[in-house]
């Protein structure tokens, strides 16, 4: 949900009831929808060609790194989910990982890999799709072995030879990956589901897997920082052989690195630099890596600028008019919302909502009472309640529009939002960032304090 021209479906294109309901329900909760984002994708048309070209590059065996910058509310999460949804339609797998000092520290890549496998999804399977991908890979190996003339009686040996050949490059860096896969397949063939599940958990980077299962598979210990690179290579190989074009990996909210201890921050920034270099070196064919962060992270001394080699890799000129930003650049910016573009998004949501109601009279009433002028008034009211910062208003605006206005117009024949609704923002409605923006500005001097004497 970003400003500028629309890339939403063409007018009149049918929208399924399930997709519409999923989008409306998410907006009612104040959340970014997990799917159906093309229905809301205003302003992303400028990125479509570049994104599609980059996805083509990855599908052909290349790798791409992209950095997305934008202030809070500019639509970074929306953009990455829109990109992921677009990628899934091209048979990519997708994983969205939230960077966090406590849950997913970036300088511990084994943890990032674990979160990746937990969040791995495809067009056919929700998270975690790791085991279905592995099963599809073994099925593909069996089909290839049979196509090469292997008899049923010698199929296990033929599959093992193909496994060794396909993972030869991976095994040079992380031999345990291929070893564990063999152990997984042997457990399956033996009907030992418990051991197979435990070995698959170990392949997903999970710690504390039972020692007996690890011994059965011929592996030891837990995955470490450097082993994570090899396991990522192995995952990409499996995805490709299982019929997927590649993997889109999103590392979201990387700006949280600014708030960690300086030693952990330096390690994390160096890990990010190392990961980017590995992508550019071609070590990860089939990987489209995306990070998101605020301008302060990219430009400030507590973020990227703290590590000169990383700053050089991400350097992009944003001194020109945003209209002329290069969508192919290593770093792209999302300009955020204006009052006009926020109103336009409201129009899109209102029409999407109205097209889904069962009663023609209700649809007509929704469009009449929540007309364009009212949507503009609501956008001004929400922006005003957030200190005039319209750019951070989309989440609240859409939540209020759907839950407080459109739902009531739909359910109550005599409800008129202009007469019966006044915007209120309680502390429970706001995130911490929104609460800070809604608070009165701090006094610049004692003279600015209004004292009741």
mmCIF file with all atom_site columns, C-alpha atoms in Angstrom, residues 319-421:
data_model
loop_
_atom_site.group_PDB
_atom_site.id
_atom_site.type_symbol
_atom_site.label_atom_id
_atom_site.label_alt_id
_atom_site.label_comp_id
_atom_site.label_asym_id
_atom_site.label_entity_id
_atom_site.label_seq_id
_atom_site.pdbx_PDB_ins_code
_atom_site.Cartn_x
_atom_site.Cartn_y
_atom_site.Cartn_z
_atom_site.occupancy
_atom_site.B_iso_or_equiv
_atom_site.pdbx_formal_charge
_atom_site.auth_seq_id
_atom_site.auth_comp_id
_atom_site.auth_asym_id
_atom_site.auth_atom_id
_atom_site.pdbx_PDB_model_num
ATOM 1   C CA . UNK A 1 319 ? 19.175  13.260 -3.949  1.00 0.00 ? 319 UNK A CA 1
ATOM 2   C CA . UNK A 1 320 ? 17.071  13.385 -7.100  1.00 0.00 ? 320 UNK A CA 1
ATOM 3   C CA . UNK A 1 321 ? 13.306  13.739 -7.377  1.00 0.00 ? 321 UNK A CA 1
ATOM 4   C CA . UNK A 1 322 ? 11.701  10.469 -6.128  1.00 0.00 ? 322 UNK A CA 1
ATOM 5   C CA . UNK A 1 323 ? 9.889   10.248 -9.453  1.00 0.00 ? 323 UNK A CA 1
ATOM 6   C CA . UNK A 1 324 ? 13.220  9.365  -11.045 1.00 0.00 ? 324 UNK A CA 1
ATOM 7   C CA . UNK A 1 325 ? 14.338  6.731  -8.536  1.00 0.00 ? 325 UNK A CA 1
ATOM 8   C CA . UNK A 1 326 ? 15.858  3.688  -10.213 1.00 0.00 ? 326 UNK A CA 1
ATOM 9   C CA . UNK A 1 327 ? 13.807  0.546  -9.355  1.00 0.00 ? 327 UNK A CA 1
ATOM 10  C CA . UNK A 1 328 ? 16.780  -1.581 -10.442 1.00 0.00 ? 328 UNK A CA 1
ATOM 11  C CA . UNK A 1 329 ? 19.115  -0.023 -7.865  1.00 0.00 ? 329 UNK A CA 1
ATOM 12  C CA . UNK A 1 330 ? 20.439  -2.099 -4.979  1.00 0.00 ? 330 UNK A CA 1
ATOM 13  C CA . UNK A 1 331 ? 18.435  0.114  -2.604  1.00 0.00 ? 331 UNK A CA 1
ATOM 14  C CA . UNK A 1 332 ? 14.941  1.403  -3.352  1.00 0.00 ? 332 UNK A CA 1
ATOM 15  C CA . UNK A 1 333 ? 12.795  3.788  -1.335  1.00 0.00 ? 333 UNK A CA 1
ATOM 16  C CA . UNK A 1 334 ? 9.089   3.821  -0.641  1.00 0.00 ? 334 UNK A CA 1
ATOM 17  C CA . UNK A 1 335 ? 7.990   7.458  -0.533  1.00 0.00 ? 335 UNK A CA 1
ATOM 18  C CA . UNK A 1 336 ? 5.065   6.950  1.822   1.00 0.00 ? 336 UNK A CA 1
ATOM 19  C CA . UNK A 1 337 ? 1.545   8.283  1.735   1.00 0.00 ? 337 UNK A CA 1
ATOM 20  C CA . UNK A 1 338 ? 0.072   11.698 1.158   1.00 0.00 ? 338 UNK A CA 1
ATOM 21  C CA . UNK A 1 339 ? -3.445  12.695 2.099   1.00 0.00 ? 339 UNK A CA 1
ATOM 22  C CA . UNK A 1 340 ? -4.449  12.291 -1.531  1.00 0.00 ? 340 UNK A CA 1
ATOM 23  C CA . UNK A 1 341 ? -2.966  8.818  -1.964  1.00 0.00 ? 341 UNK A CA 1
ATOM 24  C CA . UNK A 1 342 ? -4.368  7.672  1.384   1.00 0.00 ? 342 UNK A CA 1
ATOM 25  C CA . UNK A 1 343 ? -7.820  8.773  0.250   1.00 0.00 ? 343 UNK A CA 1
ATOM 26  C CA . UNK A 1 344 ? -7.305  6.886  -3.009  1.00 0.00 ? 344 UNK A CA 1
ATOM 27  C CA . UNK A 1 345 ? -6.470  3.743  -1.054  1.00 0.00 ? 345 UNK A CA 1
ATOM 28  C CA . UNK A 1 346 ? -9.632  4.262  0.984   1.00 0.00 ? 346 UNK A CA 1
ATOM 29  C CA . UNK A 1 347 ? -11.651 4.410  -2.240  1.00 0.00 ? 347 UNK A CA 1
ATOM 30  C CA . UNK A 1 348 ? -10.116 1.103  -3.343  1.00 0.00 ? 348 UNK A CA 1
ATOM 31  C CA . UNK A 1 349 ? -10.991 -0.564 -0.032  1.00 0.00 ? 349 UNK A CA 1
ATOM 32  C CA . UNK A 1 350 ? -14.515 0.867  0.043   1.00 0.00 ? 350 UNK A CA 1
ATOM 33  C CA . UNK A 1 351 ? -15.241 -0.429 -3.449  1.00 0.00 ? 351 UNK A CA 1
ATOM 34  C CA . UNK A 1 352 ? -13.706 -3.813 -2.661  1.00 0.00 ? 352 UNK A CA 1
ATOM 35  C CA . UNK A 1 353 ? -15.859 -4.021 0.472   1.00 0.00 ? 353 UNK A CA 1
ATOM 36  C CA . UNK A 1 354 ? -19.043 -2.893 -1.300  1.00 0.00 ? 354 UNK A CA 1
ATOM 37  C CA . UNK A 1 355 ? -18.573 -5.421 -4.106  1.00 0.00 ? 355 UNK A CA 1
ATOM 38  C CA . UNK A 1 356 ? -18.564 -8.191 -1.506  1.00 0.00 ? 356 UNK A CA 1
ATOM 39  C CA . UNK A 1 357 ? -21.811 -7.421 0.331   1.00 0.00 ? 357 UNK A CA 1
ATOM 40  C CA . UNK A 1 358 ? -24.849 -9.518 -0.518  1.00 0.00 ? 358 UNK A CA 1
ATOM 41  C CA . UNK A 1 359 ? -27.453 -6.761 -0.675  1.00 0.00 ? 359 UNK A CA 1
ATOM 42  C CA . UNK A 1 360 ? -27.402 -4.306 -3.619  1.00 0.00 ? 360 UNK A CA 1
ATOM 43  C CA . UNK A 1 361 ? -29.083 -1.736 -1.354  1.00 0.00 ? 361 UNK A CA 1
ATOM 44  C CA . UNK A 1 362 ? -26.276 -2.111 1.196   1.00 0.00 ? 362 UNK A CA 1
ATOM 45  C CA . UNK A 1 363 ? -23.608 -1.733 -1.506  1.00 0.00 ? 363 UNK A CA 1
ATOM 46  C CA . UNK A 1 364 ? -25.271 1.446  -2.758  1.00 0.00 ? 364 UNK A CA 1
ATOM 47  C CA . UNK A 1 365 ? -25.561 2.828  0.779   1.00 0.00 ? 365 UNK A CA 1
ATOM 48  C CA . UNK A 1 366 ? -21.873 2.116  1.478   1.00 0.00 ? 366 UNK A CA 1
ATOM 49  C CA . UNK A 1 367 ? -20.747 4.021  -1.611  1.00 0.00 ? 367 UNK A CA 1
ATOM 50  C CA . UNK A 1 368 ? -23.147 6.893  -0.899  1.00 0.00 ? 368 UNK A CA 1
ATOM 51  C CA . UNK A 1 369 ? -22.451 7.394  2.807   1.00 0.00 ? 369 UNK A CA 1
ATOM 52  C CA . UNK A 1 370 ? -18.717 6.617  2.624   1.00 0.00 ? 370 UNK A CA 1
ATOM 53  C CA . UNK A 1 371 ? -18.213 8.702  -0.505  1.00 0.00 ? 371 UNK A CA 1
ATOM 54  C CA . UNK A 1 372 ? -14.874 10.077 -1.672  1.00 0.00 ? 372 UNK A CA 1
ATOM 55  C CA . UNK A 1 373 ? -15.335 13.300 0.275   1.00 0.00 ? 373 UNK A CA 1
ATOM 56  C CA . UNK A 1 374 ? -15.951 11.432 3.524   1.00 0.00 ? 374 UNK A CA 1
ATOM 57  C CA . UNK A 1 375 ? -12.919 9.212  2.930   1.00 0.00 ? 375 UNK A CA 1
ATOM 58  C CA . UNK A 1 376 ? -10.803 12.345 2.475   1.00 0.00 ? 376 UNK A CA 1
ATOM 59  C CA . UNK A 1 377 ? -12.177 13.789 5.736   1.00 0.00 ? 377 UNK A CA 1
ATOM 60  C CA . UNK A 1 378 ? -11.360 10.550 7.564   1.00 0.00 ? 378 UNK A CA 1
ATOM 61  C CA . UNK A 1 379 ? -7.825  10.580 6.150   1.00 0.00 ? 379 UNK A CA 1
ATOM 62  C CA . UNK A 1 380 ? -7.332  14.146 7.427   1.00 0.00 ? 380 UNK A CA 1
ATOM 63  C CA . UNK A 1 381 ? -8.733  13.208 10.837  1.00 0.00 ? 381 UNK A CA 1
ATOM 64  C CA . UNK A 1 382 ? -6.464  10.180 11.265  1.00 0.00 ? 382 UNK A CA 1
ATOM 65  C CA . UNK A 1 383 ? -3.431  12.089 10.057  1.00 0.00 ? 383 UNK A CA 1
ATOM 66  C CA . UNK A 1 384 ? -4.254  14.958 12.407  1.00 0.00 ? 384 UNK A CA 1
ATOM 67  C CA . UNK A 1 385 ? -4.566  12.587 15.355  1.00 0.00 ? 385 UNK A CA 1
ATOM 68  C CA . UNK A 1 386 ? -1.044  11.365 14.572  1.00 0.00 ? 386 UNK A CA 1
ATOM 69  C CA . UNK A 1 387 ? 0.514   14.799 14.705  1.00 0.00 ? 387 UNK A CA 1
ATOM 70  C CA . UNK A 1 388 ? -0.146  15.505 11.034  1.00 0.00 ? 388 UNK A CA 1
ATOM 71  C CA . UNK A 1 389 ? 2.094   12.585 9.993   1.00 0.00 ? 389 UNK A CA 1
ATOM 72  C CA . UNK A 1 390 ? -0.093  11.233 7.176   1.00 0.00 ? 390 UNK A CA 1
ATOM 73  C CA . UNK A 1 391 ? 2.737   8.933  6.098   1.00 0.00 ? 391 UNK A CA 1
ATOM 74  C CA . UNK A 1 392 ? 2.306   6.738  9.174   1.00 0.00 ? 392 UNK A CA 1
ATOM 75  C CA . UNK A 1 393 ? -1.507  6.687  9.070   1.00 0.00 ? 393 UNK A CA 1
ATOM 76  C CA . UNK A 1 394 ? -2.406  3.846  6.628   1.00 0.00 ? 394 UNK A CA 1
ATOM 77  C CA . UNK A 1 395 ? -2.723  1.032  9.168   1.00 0.00 ? 395 UNK A CA 1
ATOM 78  C CA . UNK A 1 396 ? -5.002  2.998  11.484  1.00 0.00 ? 396 UNK A CA 1
ATOM 79  C CA . UNK A 1 397 ? -6.898  4.623  8.639   1.00 0.00 ? 397 UNK A CA 1
ATOM 80  C CA . UNK A 1 398 ? -7.825  1.291  7.072   1.00 0.00 ? 398 UNK A CA 1
ATOM 81  C CA . UNK A 1 399 ? -8.617  -0.299 10.432  1.00 0.00 ? 399 UNK A CA 1
ATOM 82  C CA . UNK A 1 400 ? -10.991 2.545  11.322  1.00 0.00 ? 400 UNK A CA 1
ATOM 83  C CA . UNK A 1 401 ? -12.485 2.649  7.835   1.00 0.00 ? 401 UNK A CA 1
ATOM 84  C CA . UNK A 1 402 ? -13.337 -1.056 7.760   1.00 0.00 ? 402 UNK A CA 1
ATOM 85  C CA . UNK A 1 403 ? -14.152 -1.772 11.404  1.00 0.00 ? 403 UNK A CA 1
ATOM 86  C CA . UNK A 1 404 ? -15.749 1.488  12.509  1.00 0.00 ? 404 UNK A CA 1
ATOM 87  C CA . UNK A 1 405 ? -17.355 2.794  9.325   1.00 0.00 ? 405 UNK A CA 1
ATOM 88  C CA . UNK A 1 406 ? -17.971 0.251  6.558   1.00 0.00 ? 406 UNK A CA 1
ATOM 89  C CA . UNK A 1 407 ? -19.024 -2.591 8.879   1.00 0.00 ? 407 UNK A CA 1
ATOM 90  C CA . UNK A 1 408 ? -21.564 -0.304 10.563  1.00 0.00 ? 408 UNK A CA 1
ATOM 91  C CA . UNK A 1 409 ? -22.956 1.106  7.331   1.00 0.00 ? 409 UNK A CA 1
ATOM 92  C CA . UNK A 1 410 ? -23.363 -2.467 6.100   1.00 0.00 ? 410 UNK A CA 1
ATOM 93  C CA . UNK A 1 411 ? -25.120 -3.746 9.232   1.00 0.00 ? 411 UNK A CA 1
ATOM 94  C CA . UNK A 1 412 ? -27.235 -0.770 10.346  1.00 0.00 ? 412 UNK A CA 1
ATOM 95  C CA . UNK A 1 413 ? -29.597 0.834  7.850   1.00 0.00 ? 413 UNK A CA 1
ATOM 96  C CA . UNK A 1 414 ? -29.824 4.084  9.817   1.00 0.00 ? 414 UNK A CA 1
ATOM 97  C CA . UNK A 1 415 ? -26.090 4.507  10.510  1.00 0.00 ? 415 UNK A CA 1
ATOM 98  C CA . UNK A 1 416 ? -24.579 7.628  8.965   1.00 0.00 ? 416 UNK A CA 1
ATOM 99  C CA . UNK A 1 417 ? -20.829 8.035  9.657   1.00 0.00 ? 417 UNK A CA 1
ATOM 100 C CA . UNK A 1 418 ? -21.037 11.828 9.432   1.00 0.00 ? 418 UNK A CA 1
ATOM 101 C CA . UNK A 1 419 ? -23.766 11.969 12.052  1.00 0.00 ? 419 UNK A CA 1
ATOM 102 C CA . UNK A 1 420 ? -23.032 8.958  14.253  1.00 0.00 ? 420 UNK A CA 1
ATOM 103 C CA . UNK A 1 421 ? -19.266 8.456  14.198  1.00 0.00 ? 421 UNK A CA 1
#
